[in-house]
Short mmCIF file of C-alpha atoms in Angstrom, two decimals:
data_model
loop_
_atom_site.label_atom_id
_atom_site.label_comp_id
_atom_site.label_asym_id
_atom_site.label_seq_id
_atom_site.Cartn_x
_atom_site.Cartn_y
_atom_site.Cartn_z
CA MET A 1 80.53 -13.65 19.77
CA LEU A 2 80.87 -9.98 20.64
CA LEU A 3 84.31 -8.61 21.56
CA THR A 4 84.35 -5.57 23.85
CA ILE A 5 87.65 -3.74 24.38
CA ASP A 6 88.26 -1.17 27.10
CA CYS A 7 91.59 0.61 26.73
CA GLY A 8 92.56 2.64 29.80
CA ASN A 9 95.70 4.54 30.65
CA THR A 10 97.15 1.57 32.53
CA ASN A 11 95.45 -1.61 31.26
CA THR A 12 93.53 -2.78 28.21
CA VAL A 13 90.78 -5.33 28.82
CA PHE A 14 89.22 -7.67 26.24
CA THR A 15 85.96 -9.48 27.02
CA LEU A 16 84.31 -12.06 24.77
CA TRP A 17 80.54 -12.40 25.07
CA GLY A 18 78.66 -15.50 23.97
CA ASP A 19 75.58 -15.24 21.80
CA GLU A 20 73.44 -15.98 24.87
CA GLY A 21 74.71 -12.77 26.47
CA HIS A 22 77.12 -14.19 29.07
CA THR A 23 80.87 -13.59 29.26
CA LEU A 24 83.12 -16.34 27.91
CA CYS A 25 86.39 -14.88 29.17
CA THR A 26 88.09 -11.62 30.12
CA LEU A 27 91.73 -10.96 29.22
CA ARG A 28 93.89 -8.11 30.45
CA THR A 29 97.15 -6.62 29.16
CA SER A 30 99.13 -3.46 29.80
CA THR A 31 98.31 -0.49 27.59
CA ALA A 32 101.13 0.31 25.14
CA HIS A 33 100.69 2.38 22.02
CA GLN A 34 103.68 0.60 20.46
CA ARG A 35 101.85 -2.75 20.45
CA THR A 36 101.04 -3.71 16.86
CA ALA A 37 97.93 -5.42 15.52
CA ASP A 38 99.93 -8.62 15.03
CA ALA A 39 101.21 -8.50 18.61
CA TYR A 40 97.63 -8.14 19.86
CA TRP A 41 96.64 -11.20 17.82
CA VAL A 42 99.49 -13.38 19.11
CA TRP A 43 98.62 -12.49 22.71
CA PHE A 44 94.85 -12.78 22.19
CA SER A 45 94.81 -16.04 20.21
CA THR A 46 97.31 -17.73 22.53
CA LEU A 47 95.19 -17.03 25.61
CA LEU A 48 91.99 -18.08 23.84
CA LYS A 49 93.58 -21.44 23.04
CA HIS A 50 94.36 -21.77 26.76
CA HIS A 51 90.65 -21.17 27.49
CA GLY A 52 89.60 -23.55 24.73
CA ILE A 53 87.71 -20.85 22.82
CA GLU A 54 87.60 -20.41 19.05
CA PRO A 55 87.15 -16.67 18.35
CA LYS A 56 84.15 -16.50 16.02
CA VAL A 57 83.70 -12.78 16.50
CA ARG A 58 80.69 -11.12 14.84
CA GLY A 59 81.16 -7.62 16.24
CA VAL A 60 83.68 -5.43 18.06
CA ILE A 61 83.26 -2.26 20.12
CA ILE A 62 86.10 -0.22 21.63
CA SER A 63 86.30 2.37 24.38
CA SER A 64 89.69 4.04 24.67
CA THR A 65 91.07 6.90 26.74
CA VAL A 66 94.37 6.55 24.83
CA PRO A 67 93.76 7.72 21.24
CA ARG A 68 97.13 6.47 19.95
CA VAL A 69 96.13 2.87 20.71
CA VAL A 70 92.89 2.91 18.71
CA PHE A 71 94.56 2.73 15.29
CA ASN A 72 96.29 -0.59 16.00
CA LEU A 73 93.14 -1.99 17.59
CA ARG A 74 91.23 -1.05 14.43
CA VAL A 75 93.84 -2.82 12.32
CA PHE A 76 93.69 -5.84 14.65
CA THR A 77 89.92 -6.22 14.24
CA ASP A 78 90.02 -5.59 10.49
CA ARG A 79 92.93 -7.94 9.79
CA TYR A 80 91.92 -10.88 11.96
CA PHE A 81 88.10 -10.64 12.09
CA ASP A 82 87.36 -8.69 8.89
CA LEU A 83 85.29 -6.28 10.98
CA ARG A 84 85.13 -2.54 11.41
CA PRO A 85 84.78 -1.83 15.13
CA LEU A 86 82.46 0.67 16.72
CA VAL A 87 84.48 3.22 18.69
CA VAL A 88 82.70 5.01 21.55
CA GLY A 89 83.03 8.77 21.17
CA LYS A 90 83.13 8.71 17.38
CA PRO A 91 80.10 10.17 15.55
CA GLU A 92 79.22 6.82 13.98
CA CYS A 93 78.75 5.19 17.42
CA LEU A 94 75.29 6.03 18.74
CA LEU A 95 74.59 6.29 22.47
CA PRO A 96 71.29 5.40 24.19
CA ILE A 97 71.67 8.40 26.53
CA ASP A 98 72.04 12.16 26.09
CA VAL A 99 75.27 13.96 26.97
CA ARG A 100 74.58 17.36 28.51
CA VAL A 101 77.87 19.14 29.13
CA ASP A 102 79.46 22.42 27.99
CA ALA A 103 79.64 22.85 24.22
CA GLY A 104 82.94 21.60 22.81
CA THR A 105 83.68 19.40 25.82
CA GLN A 106 84.92 15.91 25.05
CA VAL A 107 83.90 13.41 27.71
CA GLY A 108 86.08 10.34 28.25
CA PRO A 109 84.42 7.39 26.50
CA ASP A 110 84.83 5.17 29.56
CA ARG A 111 82.76 7.64 31.56
CA LEU A 112 79.96 7.58 28.99
CA VAL A 113 80.05 3.78 28.88
CA ASN A 114 79.82 3.52 32.67
CA THR A 115 76.86 5.90 32.68
CA VAL A 116 75.04 3.82 30.07
CA ALA A 117 75.56 0.64 32.10
CA GLY A 118 74.67 2.29 35.39
CA PHE A 119 71.41 3.69 34.04
CA ASN A 120 70.55 0.34 32.48
CA HIS A 121 71.13 -1.50 35.77
CA TYR A 122 69.85 1.00 38.35
CA GLY A 123 67.87 3.76 36.64
CA GLY A 124 68.64 7.47 36.90
CA ASP A 125 70.02 9.81 39.56
CA LEU A 126 73.36 8.04 39.87
CA ILE A 127 76.89 8.79 40.98
CA ILE A 128 79.31 6.30 39.47
CA VAL A 129 82.72 6.14 41.15
CA ASP A 130 85.38 4.44 39.01
CA PHE A 131 88.78 3.55 40.48
CA GLY A 132 91.23 3.72 37.59
CA THR A 133 94.38 5.72 36.90
CA ALA A 134 92.15 8.60 37.99
CA THR A 135 89.26 8.30 40.42
CA THR A 136 86.24 9.63 38.54
CA PHE A 137 82.74 10.54 39.67
CA ASP A 138 80.17 10.51 36.86
CA VAL A 139 76.67 11.86 37.34
CA ALA A 140 73.58 10.53 35.55
CA ASP A 141 70.37 12.58 35.62
CA ALA A 142 66.92 11.11 36.21
CA ASP A 143 66.60 10.24 32.51
CA GLY A 144 70.08 8.67 32.38
CA ALA A 145 71.74 11.63 30.66
CA TYR A 146 75.39 12.23 31.45
CA ILE A 147 75.54 15.67 33.08
CA GLY A 148 79.14 15.93 34.28
CA GLY A 149 81.27 14.76 37.16
CA VAL A 150 84.51 15.03 39.07
CA ILE A 151 88.06 13.84 38.36
CA ALA A 152 90.45 13.17 41.26
CA PRO A 153 93.90 11.53 41.32
CA GLY A 154 93.79 7.75 41.36
CA VAL A 155 94.81 5.83 44.48
CA ASN A 156 97.95 4.28 43.00
CA LEU A 157 98.86 7.55 41.30
CA SER A 158 98.69 9.33 44.66
CA LEU A 159 100.90 6.69 46.28
CA GLU A 160 103.42 6.93 43.45
CA ALA A 161 103.49 10.73 43.65
CA LEU A 162 104.04 10.55 47.41
CA HIS A 163 106.97 8.17 46.96
CA MET A 164 108.51 10.19 44.12
CA ALA A 165 108.23 13.54 45.90
CA ALA A 166 109.50 12.34 49.28
CA ALA A 167 112.62 10.21 48.99
CA ALA A 168 112.29 8.84 52.52
CA LEU A 169 108.82 7.40 51.88
CA PRO A 170 108.71 3.85 50.48
CA HIS A 171 106.45 2.15 47.97
CA VAL A 172 103.48 0.66 49.83
CA ASP A 173 100.51 -1.51 48.92
CA ILE A 174 97.07 -0.07 49.38
CA THR A 175 95.22 -2.04 52.04
CA HIS A 176 92.79 -1.60 54.89
CA PRO A 177 94.84 -0.51 57.92
CA ASP A 178 94.21 -2.09 61.31
CA LYS A 179 94.16 1.34 62.99
CA VAL A 180 93.76 4.92 61.83
CA ILE A 181 96.82 6.04 63.81
CA GLY A 182 99.87 4.44 62.23
CA THR A 183 102.85 3.55 64.41
CA ASN A 184 105.31 3.17 61.53
CA THR A 185 105.83 4.87 58.17
CA VAL A 186 104.10 2.22 56.07
CA ALA A 187 101.06 2.10 58.37
CA CYS A 188 100.84 5.90 58.37
CA MET A 189 100.84 6.01 54.56
CA GLN A 190 98.32 3.20 54.23
CA SER A 191 96.00 4.88 56.70
CA GLY A 192 96.30 8.24 54.95
CA ILE A 193 95.50 6.78 51.56
CA PHE A 194 92.70 4.43 52.63
CA TRP A 195 90.81 6.75 54.97
CA GLY A 196 91.63 9.77 52.82
CA TYR A 197 89.87 8.19 49.87
CA VAL A 198 86.94 7.04 52.03
CA GLY A 199 86.53 10.67 53.04
CA LEU A 200 86.93 11.85 49.45
CA ILE A 201 84.21 9.48 48.20
CA LYS A 202 81.76 10.41 50.97
CA GLU A 203 82.34 14.15 50.77
CA ILE A 204 82.23 14.50 47.00
CA SER A 205 79.16 12.23 46.75
CA SER A 206 77.41 14.26 49.46
CA ARG A 207 78.17 17.56 47.72
CA ILE A 208 76.99 16.23 44.36
CA MET A 209 73.66 15.20 45.93
CA GLU A 210 73.31 18.56 47.64
CA GLU A 211 73.94 20.39 44.36
CA HIS A 212 71.70 18.01 42.40
CA GLY A 213 68.90 18.55 44.89
CA ARG A 214 67.95 14.95 45.65
CA ASP A 215 69.26 11.64 46.92
CA MET A 216 71.23 9.56 44.45
CA LYS A 217 72.53 6.01 44.28
CA VAL A 218 76.31 5.67 44.49
CA ILE A 219 77.77 2.89 42.33
CA GLY A 220 81.37 1.73 42.71
CA THR A 221 83.44 0.10 40.00
CA GLY A 222 87.08 -0.40 39.06
CA GLY A 223 90.02 -2.25 40.56
CA LEU A 224 90.06 -0.99 44.16
CA ALA A 225 86.32 -0.53 44.66
CA PRO A 226 85.92 -3.96 46.37
CA LEU A 227 88.57 -3.06 48.96
CA PHE A 228 86.77 0.10 50.01
CA GLN A 229 83.34 -1.53 49.91
CA SER A 230 84.50 -4.46 52.08
CA HIS A 231 86.02 -2.42 54.88
CA ALA A 232 84.21 0.94 54.79
CA PRO A 233 80.99 0.60 52.78
CA VAL A 234 80.66 3.76 50.74
CA PHE A 235 78.59 2.48 47.79
CA ASP A 236 74.96 1.49 47.44
CA HIS A 237 76.02 -1.05 44.81
CA PHE A 238 79.28 -2.45 43.48
CA GLU A 239 79.76 -3.56 39.85
CA ASP A 240 82.98 -5.29 38.86
CA ASP A 241 82.41 -5.22 35.09
CA LEU A 242 80.37 -2.04 34.58
CA THR A 243 82.41 -0.80 31.61
CA MET A 244 82.20 -4.08 29.72
CA ALA A 245 78.46 -4.31 30.36
CA GLY A 246 78.08 -0.77 29.06
CA LEU A 247 79.99 -1.56 25.87
CA LYS A 248 77.72 -4.53 25.23
CA ILE A 249 74.62 -2.38 25.77
CA ILE A 250 75.90 0.29 23.37
CA TYR A 251 76.72 -2.26 20.69
CA GLU A 252 73.27 -3.83 20.97
CA TYR A 253 71.67 -0.37 20.80
CA ASN A 254 73.54 0.32 17.55
CA GLU A 255 72.35 -3.04 16.24
CA GLU A 256 68.75 -2.11 17.04
CA GLN A 257 69.22 1.20 15.20
CA GLY A 258 70.59 -0.62 12.15
CA ASN A 259 73.95 1.05 12.66
CA VAL A 260 76.09 -2.13 12.45
#
């Protein structure tokens, strides 16, 4: 089994892959740098028992946008699987694509992983839109190289900021509004967020293509991507598990290079 771990600012996701290349289960927990290796194991092993899976893990790869969490994840994999994990972004983890950005720039590992998976699935000239804590646009060149992107506030982050900055505005769920013109406060906020982000996706994607000089495929991924794709199609393709697929591809590439 291969264990892929994606640690984001909000959630940490564990996916177990069978030796035949299919997913056995995906588990999700909140990201907390205080969580110890032993706490990870109690949570992980308990849920695997529920799924009826014995964790015979042969390899582990981690992508993390929260550096403080990586240490305990390393201890977790060493203590309970006797394995040293690959960590995307570290020099010892090889990537099957080039990264062409300004010298000294550190690119979020999740963005590199998504680019690897996108290029593997769809070829080059891609815009990958990932709905996480931030809404990111990552651009892959014709040869799959990561060449930069855009970072915008995430949908839920925008809603939270709106509520915090304006005491009279309530917490609302993000949903597809029945009408653009809201006739109450909640409907007005939902319309502003939903259609505002539809406009953001279309406009930024259009400007990226104009600057890049050719048409590109737009790939959506992340928690809220299905909502936007269902009610206002803005993507050429939608991938629910792009990051996990990318981690698997990177691990297998390192295997081929004799790096694990």
